[in-house]
Structures are given as C-alpha cells and as structure tokens.
PDB file of C-alpha atoms in Angstrom:
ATOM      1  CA  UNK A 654     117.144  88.335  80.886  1.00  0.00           C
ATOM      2  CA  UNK A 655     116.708  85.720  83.603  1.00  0.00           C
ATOM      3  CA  UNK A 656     113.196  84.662  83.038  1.00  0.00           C
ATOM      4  CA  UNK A 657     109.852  84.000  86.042  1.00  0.00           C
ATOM      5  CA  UNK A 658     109.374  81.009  83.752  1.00  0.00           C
ATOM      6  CA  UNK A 659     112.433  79.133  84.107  1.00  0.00           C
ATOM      7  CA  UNK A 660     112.077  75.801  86.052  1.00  0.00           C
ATOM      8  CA  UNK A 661     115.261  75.808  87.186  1.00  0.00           C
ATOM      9  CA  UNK A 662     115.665  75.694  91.526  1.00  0.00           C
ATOM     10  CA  UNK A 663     118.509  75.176  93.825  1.00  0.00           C
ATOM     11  CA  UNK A 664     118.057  72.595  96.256  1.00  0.00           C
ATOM     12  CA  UNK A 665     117.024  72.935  99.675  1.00  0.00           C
ATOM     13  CA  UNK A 666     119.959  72.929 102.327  1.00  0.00           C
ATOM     14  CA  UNK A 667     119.702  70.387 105.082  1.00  0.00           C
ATOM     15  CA  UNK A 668     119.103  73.321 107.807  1.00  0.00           C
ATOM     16  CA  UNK A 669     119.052  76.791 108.889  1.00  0.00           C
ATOM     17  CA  UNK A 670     120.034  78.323 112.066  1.00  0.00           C
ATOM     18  CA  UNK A 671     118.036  82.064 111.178  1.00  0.00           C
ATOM     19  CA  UNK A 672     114.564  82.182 108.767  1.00  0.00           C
ATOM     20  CA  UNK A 673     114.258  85.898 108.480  1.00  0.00           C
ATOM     21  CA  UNK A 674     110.680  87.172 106.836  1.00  0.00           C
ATOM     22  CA  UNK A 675     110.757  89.967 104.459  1.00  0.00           C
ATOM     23  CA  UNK A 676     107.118  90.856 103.011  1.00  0.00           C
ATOM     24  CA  UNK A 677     106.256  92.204  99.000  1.00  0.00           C
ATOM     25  CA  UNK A 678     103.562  94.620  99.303  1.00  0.00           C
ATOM     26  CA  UNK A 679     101.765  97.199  96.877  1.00  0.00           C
ATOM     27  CA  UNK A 680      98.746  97.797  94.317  1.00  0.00           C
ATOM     28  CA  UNK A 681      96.622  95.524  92.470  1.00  0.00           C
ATOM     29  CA  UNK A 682      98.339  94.047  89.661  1.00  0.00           C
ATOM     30  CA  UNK A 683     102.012  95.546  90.093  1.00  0.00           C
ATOM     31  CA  UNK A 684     103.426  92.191  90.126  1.00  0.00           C
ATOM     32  CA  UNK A 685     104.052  91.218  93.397  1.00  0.00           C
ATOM     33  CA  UNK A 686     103.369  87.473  92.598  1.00  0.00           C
ATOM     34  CA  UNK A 687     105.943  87.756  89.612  1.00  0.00           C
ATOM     35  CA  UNK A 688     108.838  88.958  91.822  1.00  0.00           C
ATOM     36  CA  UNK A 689     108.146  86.246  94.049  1.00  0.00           C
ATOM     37  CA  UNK A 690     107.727  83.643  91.281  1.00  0.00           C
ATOM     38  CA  UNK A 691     111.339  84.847  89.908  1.00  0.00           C
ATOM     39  CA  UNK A 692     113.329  85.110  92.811  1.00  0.00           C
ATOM     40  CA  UNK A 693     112.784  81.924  94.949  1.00  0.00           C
ATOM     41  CA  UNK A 694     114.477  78.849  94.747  1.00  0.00           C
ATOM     42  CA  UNK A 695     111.995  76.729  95.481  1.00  0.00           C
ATOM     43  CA  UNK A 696     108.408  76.242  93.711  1.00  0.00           C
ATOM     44  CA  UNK A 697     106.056  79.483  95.156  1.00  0.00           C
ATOM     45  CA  UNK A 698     103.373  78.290  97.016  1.00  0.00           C
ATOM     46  CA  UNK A 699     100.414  80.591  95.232  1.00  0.00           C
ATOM     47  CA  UNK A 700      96.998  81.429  96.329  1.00  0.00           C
ATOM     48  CA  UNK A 701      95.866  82.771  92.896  1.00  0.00           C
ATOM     49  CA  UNK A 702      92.521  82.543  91.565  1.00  0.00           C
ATOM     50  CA  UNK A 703      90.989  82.892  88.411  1.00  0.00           C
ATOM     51  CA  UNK A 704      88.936  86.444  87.837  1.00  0.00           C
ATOM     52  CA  UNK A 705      85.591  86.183  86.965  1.00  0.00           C
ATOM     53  CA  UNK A 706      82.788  88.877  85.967  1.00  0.00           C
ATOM     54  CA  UNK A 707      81.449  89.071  89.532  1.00  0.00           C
ATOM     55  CA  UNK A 708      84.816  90.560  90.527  1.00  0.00           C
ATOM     56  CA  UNK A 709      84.903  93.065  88.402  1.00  0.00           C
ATOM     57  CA  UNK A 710      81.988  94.990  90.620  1.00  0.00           C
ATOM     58  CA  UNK A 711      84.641  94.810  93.124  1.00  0.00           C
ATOM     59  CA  UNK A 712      87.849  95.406  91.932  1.00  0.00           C
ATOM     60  CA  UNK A 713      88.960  97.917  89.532  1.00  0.00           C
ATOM     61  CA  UNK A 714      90.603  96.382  86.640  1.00  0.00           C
ATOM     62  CA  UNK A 715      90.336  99.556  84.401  1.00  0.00           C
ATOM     63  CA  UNK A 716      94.337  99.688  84.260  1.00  0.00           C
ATOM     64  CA  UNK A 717      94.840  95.823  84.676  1.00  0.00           C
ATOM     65  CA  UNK A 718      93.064  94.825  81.565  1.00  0.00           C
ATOM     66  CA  UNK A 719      95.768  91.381  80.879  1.00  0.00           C
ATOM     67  CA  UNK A 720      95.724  90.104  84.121  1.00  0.00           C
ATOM     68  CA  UNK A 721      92.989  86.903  84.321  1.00  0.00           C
ATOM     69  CA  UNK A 722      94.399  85.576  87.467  1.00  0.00           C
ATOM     70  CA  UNK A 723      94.719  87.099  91.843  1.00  0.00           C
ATOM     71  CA  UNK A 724      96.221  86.302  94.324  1.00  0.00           C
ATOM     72  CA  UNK A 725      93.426  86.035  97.139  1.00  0.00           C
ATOM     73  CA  UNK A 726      95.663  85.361 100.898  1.00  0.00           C
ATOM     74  CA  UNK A 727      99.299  85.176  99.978  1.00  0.00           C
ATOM     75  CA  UNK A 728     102.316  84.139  97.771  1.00  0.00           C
ATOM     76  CA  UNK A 729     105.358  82.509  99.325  1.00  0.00           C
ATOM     77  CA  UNK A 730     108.592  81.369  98.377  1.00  0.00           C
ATOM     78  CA  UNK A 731     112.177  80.559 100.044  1.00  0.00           C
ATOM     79  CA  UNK A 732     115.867  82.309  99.026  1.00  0.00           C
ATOM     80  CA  UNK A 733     119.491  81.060 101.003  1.00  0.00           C
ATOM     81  CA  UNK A 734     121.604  83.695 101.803  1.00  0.00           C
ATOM     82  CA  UNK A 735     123.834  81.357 103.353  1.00  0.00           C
ATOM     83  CA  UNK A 736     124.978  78.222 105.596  1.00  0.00           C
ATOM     84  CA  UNK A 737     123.272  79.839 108.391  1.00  0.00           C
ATOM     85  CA  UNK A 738     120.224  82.307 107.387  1.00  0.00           C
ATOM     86  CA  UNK A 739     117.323  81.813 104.907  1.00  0.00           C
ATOM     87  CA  UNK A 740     114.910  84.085 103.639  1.00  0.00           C
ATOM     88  CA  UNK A 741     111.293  83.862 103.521  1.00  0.00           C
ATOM     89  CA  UNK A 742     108.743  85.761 101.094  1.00  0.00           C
ATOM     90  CA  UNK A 743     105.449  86.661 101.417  1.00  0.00           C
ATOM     91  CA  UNK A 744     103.839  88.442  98.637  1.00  0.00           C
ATOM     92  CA  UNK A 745     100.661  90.055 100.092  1.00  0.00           C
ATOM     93  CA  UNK A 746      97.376  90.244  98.442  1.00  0.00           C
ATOM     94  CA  UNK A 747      96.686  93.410  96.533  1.00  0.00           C
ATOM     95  CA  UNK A 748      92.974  94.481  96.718  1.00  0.00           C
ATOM     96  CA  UNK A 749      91.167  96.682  98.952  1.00  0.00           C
ATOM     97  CA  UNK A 750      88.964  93.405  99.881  1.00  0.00           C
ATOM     98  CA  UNK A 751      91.834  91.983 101.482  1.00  0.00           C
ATOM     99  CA  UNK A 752      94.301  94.641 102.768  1.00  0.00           C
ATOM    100  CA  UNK A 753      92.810  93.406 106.851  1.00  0.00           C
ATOM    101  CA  UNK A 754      95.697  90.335 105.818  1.00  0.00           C
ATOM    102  CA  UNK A 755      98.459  92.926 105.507  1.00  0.00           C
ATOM    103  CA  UNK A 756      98.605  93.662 109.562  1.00  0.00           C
ATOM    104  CA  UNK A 757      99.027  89.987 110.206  1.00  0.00           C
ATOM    105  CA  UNK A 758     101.674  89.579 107.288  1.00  0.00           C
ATOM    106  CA  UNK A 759     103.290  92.187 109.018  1.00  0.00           C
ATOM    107  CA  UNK A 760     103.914  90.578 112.009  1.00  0.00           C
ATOM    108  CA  UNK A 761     107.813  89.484 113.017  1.00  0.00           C
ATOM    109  CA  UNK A 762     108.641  90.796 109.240  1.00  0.00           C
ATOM    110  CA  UNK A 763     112.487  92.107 109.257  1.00  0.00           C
ATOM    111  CA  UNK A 764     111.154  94.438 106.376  1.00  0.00           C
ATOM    112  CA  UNK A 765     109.304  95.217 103.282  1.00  0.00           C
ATOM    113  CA  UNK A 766     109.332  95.754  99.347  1.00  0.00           C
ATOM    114  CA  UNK A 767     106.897  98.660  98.241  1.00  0.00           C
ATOM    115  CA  UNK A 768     105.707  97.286  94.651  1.00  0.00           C
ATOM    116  CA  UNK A 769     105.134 100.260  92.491  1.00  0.00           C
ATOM    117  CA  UNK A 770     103.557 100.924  89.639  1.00  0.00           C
ATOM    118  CA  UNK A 771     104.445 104.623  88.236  1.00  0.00           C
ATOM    119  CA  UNK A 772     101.103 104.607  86.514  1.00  0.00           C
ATOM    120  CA  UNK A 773      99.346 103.933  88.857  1.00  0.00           C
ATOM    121  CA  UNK A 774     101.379 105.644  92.127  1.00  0.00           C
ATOM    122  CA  UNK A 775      98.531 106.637  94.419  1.00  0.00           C
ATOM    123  CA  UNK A 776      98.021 102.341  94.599  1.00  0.00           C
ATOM    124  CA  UNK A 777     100.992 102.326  96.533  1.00  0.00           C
ATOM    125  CA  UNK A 778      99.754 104.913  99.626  1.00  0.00           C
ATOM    126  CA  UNK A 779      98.101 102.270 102.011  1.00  0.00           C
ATOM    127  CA  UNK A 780     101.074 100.442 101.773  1.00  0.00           C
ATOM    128  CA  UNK A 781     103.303 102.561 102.787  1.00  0.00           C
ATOM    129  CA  UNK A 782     100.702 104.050 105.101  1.00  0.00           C
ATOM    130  CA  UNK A 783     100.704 100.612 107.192  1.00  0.00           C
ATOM    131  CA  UNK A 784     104.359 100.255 107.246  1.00  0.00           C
ATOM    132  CA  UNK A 785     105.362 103.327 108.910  1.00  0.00           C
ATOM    133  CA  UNK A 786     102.409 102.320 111.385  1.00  0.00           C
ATOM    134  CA  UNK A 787     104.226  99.553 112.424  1.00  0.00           C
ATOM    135  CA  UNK A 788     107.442 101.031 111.896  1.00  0.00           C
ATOM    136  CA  UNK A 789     108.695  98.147 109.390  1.00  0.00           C
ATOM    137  CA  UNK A 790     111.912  99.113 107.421  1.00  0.00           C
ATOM    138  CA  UNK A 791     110.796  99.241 104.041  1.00  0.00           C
ATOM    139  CA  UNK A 792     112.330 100.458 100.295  1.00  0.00           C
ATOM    140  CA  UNK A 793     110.230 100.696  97.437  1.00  0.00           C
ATOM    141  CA  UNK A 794     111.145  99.525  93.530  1.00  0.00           C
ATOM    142  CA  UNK A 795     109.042 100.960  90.665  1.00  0.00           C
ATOM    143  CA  UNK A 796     108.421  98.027  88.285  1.00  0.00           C
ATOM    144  CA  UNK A 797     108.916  98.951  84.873  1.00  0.00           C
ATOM    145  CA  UNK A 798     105.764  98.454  82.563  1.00  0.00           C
ATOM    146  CA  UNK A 799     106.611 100.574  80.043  1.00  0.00           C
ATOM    147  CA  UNK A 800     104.751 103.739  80.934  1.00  0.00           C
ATOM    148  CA  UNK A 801     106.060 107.698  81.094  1.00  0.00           C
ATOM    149  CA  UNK A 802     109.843 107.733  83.013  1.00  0.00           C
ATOM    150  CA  UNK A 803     109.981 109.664  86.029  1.00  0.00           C
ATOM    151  CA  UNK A 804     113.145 111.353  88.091  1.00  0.00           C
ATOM    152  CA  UNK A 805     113.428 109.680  91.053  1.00  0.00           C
ATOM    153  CA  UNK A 806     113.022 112.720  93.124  1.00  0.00           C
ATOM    154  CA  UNK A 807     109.372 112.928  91.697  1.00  0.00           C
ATOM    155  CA  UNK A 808     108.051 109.396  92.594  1.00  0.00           C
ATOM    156  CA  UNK A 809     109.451 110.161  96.013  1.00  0.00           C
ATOM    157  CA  UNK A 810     107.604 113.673  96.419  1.00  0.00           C
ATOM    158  CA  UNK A 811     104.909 112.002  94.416  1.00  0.00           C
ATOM    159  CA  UNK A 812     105.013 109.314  97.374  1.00  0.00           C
ATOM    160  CA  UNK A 813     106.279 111.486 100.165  1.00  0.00           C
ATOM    161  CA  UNK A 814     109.177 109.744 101.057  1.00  0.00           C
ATOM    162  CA  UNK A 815     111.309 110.153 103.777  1.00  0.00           C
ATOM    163  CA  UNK A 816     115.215 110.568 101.853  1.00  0.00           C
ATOM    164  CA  UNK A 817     116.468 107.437 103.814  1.00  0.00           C
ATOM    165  CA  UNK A 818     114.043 105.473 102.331  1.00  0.00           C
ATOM    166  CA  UNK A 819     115.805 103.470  99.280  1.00  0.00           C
ATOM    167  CA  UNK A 820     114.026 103.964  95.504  1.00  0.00           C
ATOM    168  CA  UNK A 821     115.031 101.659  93.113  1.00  0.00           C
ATOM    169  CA  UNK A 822     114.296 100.607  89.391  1.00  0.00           C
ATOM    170  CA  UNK A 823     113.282  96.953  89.000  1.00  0.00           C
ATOM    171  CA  UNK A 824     111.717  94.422  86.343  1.00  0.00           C
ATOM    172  CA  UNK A 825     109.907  92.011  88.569  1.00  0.00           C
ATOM    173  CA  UNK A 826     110.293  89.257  85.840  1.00  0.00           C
ATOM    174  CA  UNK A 827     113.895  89.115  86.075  1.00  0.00           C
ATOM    175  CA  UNK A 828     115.463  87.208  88.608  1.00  0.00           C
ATOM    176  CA  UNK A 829     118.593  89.332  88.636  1.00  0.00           C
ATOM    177  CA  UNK A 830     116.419  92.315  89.061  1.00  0.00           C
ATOM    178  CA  UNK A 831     114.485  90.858  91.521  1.00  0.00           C
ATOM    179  CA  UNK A 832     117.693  89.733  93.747  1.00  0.00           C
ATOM    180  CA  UNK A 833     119.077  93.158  93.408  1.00  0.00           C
ATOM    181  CA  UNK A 834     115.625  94.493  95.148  1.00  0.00           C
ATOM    182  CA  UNK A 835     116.218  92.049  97.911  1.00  0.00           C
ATOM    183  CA  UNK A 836     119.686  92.906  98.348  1.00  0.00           C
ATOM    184  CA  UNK A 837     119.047  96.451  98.847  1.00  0.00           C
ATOM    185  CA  UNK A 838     116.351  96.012 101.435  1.00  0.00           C
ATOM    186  CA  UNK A 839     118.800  93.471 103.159  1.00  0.00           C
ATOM    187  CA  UNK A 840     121.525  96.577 103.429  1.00  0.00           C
ATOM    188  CA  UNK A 841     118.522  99.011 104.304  1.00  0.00           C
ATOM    189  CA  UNK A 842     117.641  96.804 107.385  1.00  0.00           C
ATOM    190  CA  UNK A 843     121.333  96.062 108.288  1.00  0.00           C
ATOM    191  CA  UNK A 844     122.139  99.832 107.745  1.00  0.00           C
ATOM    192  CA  UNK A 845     118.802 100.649 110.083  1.00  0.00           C
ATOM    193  CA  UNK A 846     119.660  98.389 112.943  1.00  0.00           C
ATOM    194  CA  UNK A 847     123.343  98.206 112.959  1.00  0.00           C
ATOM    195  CA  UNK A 848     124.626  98.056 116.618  1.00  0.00           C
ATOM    196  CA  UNK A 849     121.469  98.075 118.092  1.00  0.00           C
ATOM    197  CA  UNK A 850     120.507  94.366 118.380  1.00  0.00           C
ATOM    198  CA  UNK A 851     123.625  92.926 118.059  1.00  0.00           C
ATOM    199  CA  UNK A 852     123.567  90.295 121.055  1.00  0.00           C
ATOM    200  CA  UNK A 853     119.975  89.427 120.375  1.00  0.00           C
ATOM    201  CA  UNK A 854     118.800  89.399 116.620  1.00  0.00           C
ATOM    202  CA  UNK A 855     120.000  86.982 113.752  1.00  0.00           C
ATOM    203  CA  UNK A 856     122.705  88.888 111.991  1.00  0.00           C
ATOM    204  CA  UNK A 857     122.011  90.021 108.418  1.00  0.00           C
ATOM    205  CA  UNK A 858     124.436  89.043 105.731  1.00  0.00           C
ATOM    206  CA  UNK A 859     127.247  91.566 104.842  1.00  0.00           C
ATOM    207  CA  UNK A 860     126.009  94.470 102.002  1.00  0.00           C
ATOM    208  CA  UNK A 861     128.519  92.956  99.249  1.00  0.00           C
ATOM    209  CA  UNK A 862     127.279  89.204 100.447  1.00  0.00           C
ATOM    210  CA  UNK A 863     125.541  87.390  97.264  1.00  0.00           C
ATOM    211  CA  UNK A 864     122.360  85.860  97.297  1.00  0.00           C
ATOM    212  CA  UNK A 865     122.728  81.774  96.759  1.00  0.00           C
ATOM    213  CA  UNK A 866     120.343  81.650  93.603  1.00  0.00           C
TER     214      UNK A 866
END
C-alpha cells in the first residue's frame, strides 16, 4: 500500500491553463488531512495544531482518543490531471468551532468529498447538509477504520442519500485509494454537467483519464 508518509512528489509543471477546486469535507477526526497528505504532489500546506486539555471542553474526542494534532482553517495540496488542468485541495476543518469556514471553502468549488466515518455517521450530516445548500456536486467515501461493515444501501439510508449520489470505499492513507476517490468525483461532476457548460467552463478530464501522480 502506497503510503501518506512517502516523500516522494512529482514536480510542478511550468503552467496551467484551468485550476479547478475540489473541497474534502466531514467529521472530526475522519481523516480529511490524511487524504490530502497522500494524494498531492506537492508538500500540503497544513494548518494543524497541537491538542491541548483546554480543547477537550470543546471538542469531543470520546471516539478520537489517538489523534494529538487539528487542523484549525484548512489543509491544501495540488494534483495534475494534465498539460492543461490542475487540481486544487482543500481539506476543511472538522469541528463544530469552525464549520462558519466551510461556506467560504465552498465558494467557486467544482465539487466535494464527504469524509465518512461509519462509526461515527451522524458526523457527516452538516456536511452534507451545506452542500446541497449550495448545490455543490458531491460523493461521499467511508474511510475504513476498522469498525462493523455496512451494505452500502444502509450508510446511504443511514445518510439519506439521494441514489445519484456516488458511495465509495476508501483508505485515506493510500494514495491509490485516495486517487480513486478523486477520480470518481471528477466523473460525478463531468457526468452532472455534461452539455450544459460546454462553451464556458474548463472541461473536466475524460472518466478513463489517469491522474499524473
């Protein structure tokens, strides 16, 4: 497995003609800042910060007991898809406390990853909540941390999901995994706007296209 760890980062091209924003949203702790960490080619720009005692009157850590760092404004990173058309990542901070970023993260976003974690599903509500607000295309990947398996059709009753909306395994850690999320939001967006924008937006890549990692 292709691990968040590795140092290893395509260069930089030169130039891009299209810089198209996709957003990584969800619960506290679901490892939005991993997927980020594993999928970009360059180094993430993080806003963590350590957790002290005085946070824990604020955020519930009951089911995040291993995490010692958070991210408190955002995570960003960069991916090529090719010659012409980059994409940008924003992981968004996960506690209540800072969920008034979200709208603004939002904004000019061609779409969105719903982080979830299946132990902890009602986390993901708000998210989702928002982005049918602002009627963002959206899919949502349960990361695996080992708890109970689920059918898919429960975590989308579970989540009330509309049936176009894409559900997909992932382990955030795993920069296969993670390009394989990105790649179906990608052919969710392309699939949602095909023919509609075609003389004005940047063209998404082509569903079988592969992500320059």
């Amino acid at each position: 497995m292709d691990s968040a760890t590795s140092d290893a980062r395509t260069p930089l091209g030169a130039s891009a003609d299209n810089g198209l924003k996709i957003v990584v949203v969800g619960g506290f702790g679901v490892g939005k800042t991993t997927l980020v960490r594993s999928v970009s080619e360059i180094r993430p720009l993080n806003t963590e910060e350590t957790m002290t005692k005085a946070g824990e009157a604020v955020d519930d850590i009951s089911e995040v007991r291993g995490k010692s760092a958070t991210t408190v404004a955002f995570d960003f990173g960069r991916i090529t898809l090719d010659a012409r058309n980059v994409l940008y990542l924003f992981g968004a901070p996960g506690q209540q406390r800072f969920w008034f970023l979200w709208d603004r993260l939002f904004s000019g976003t061609l779409g969105a990853v719903v982080l979830v974690d299946t132990r902890r599903i009602d986390d993901s509500w708000y998210a989702i909540d928002r982005l049918e607000h602002h009627g963002t295309p959206f899919i949502v990947a349960c990361n695996d941390f080992g708890g109970p398996a689920y059918a898919p059709q429960q975590i989308r009753e579970a989540l009330d999901l509309d049936p176009h909306v894409p559900l997909l395994d992932c382990d955030a850690r795993s920069r296969a995994s993670a390009k394989q999320v990105l790649i179906t939001l990608v052919e969710h967006v392309r699939n949602q706007y095909s023919g509609r924008y075609d003389a004005q937006a940047p063209k998404a890549p082509a569903p079988h296209q592969e992500l320059a990692l």
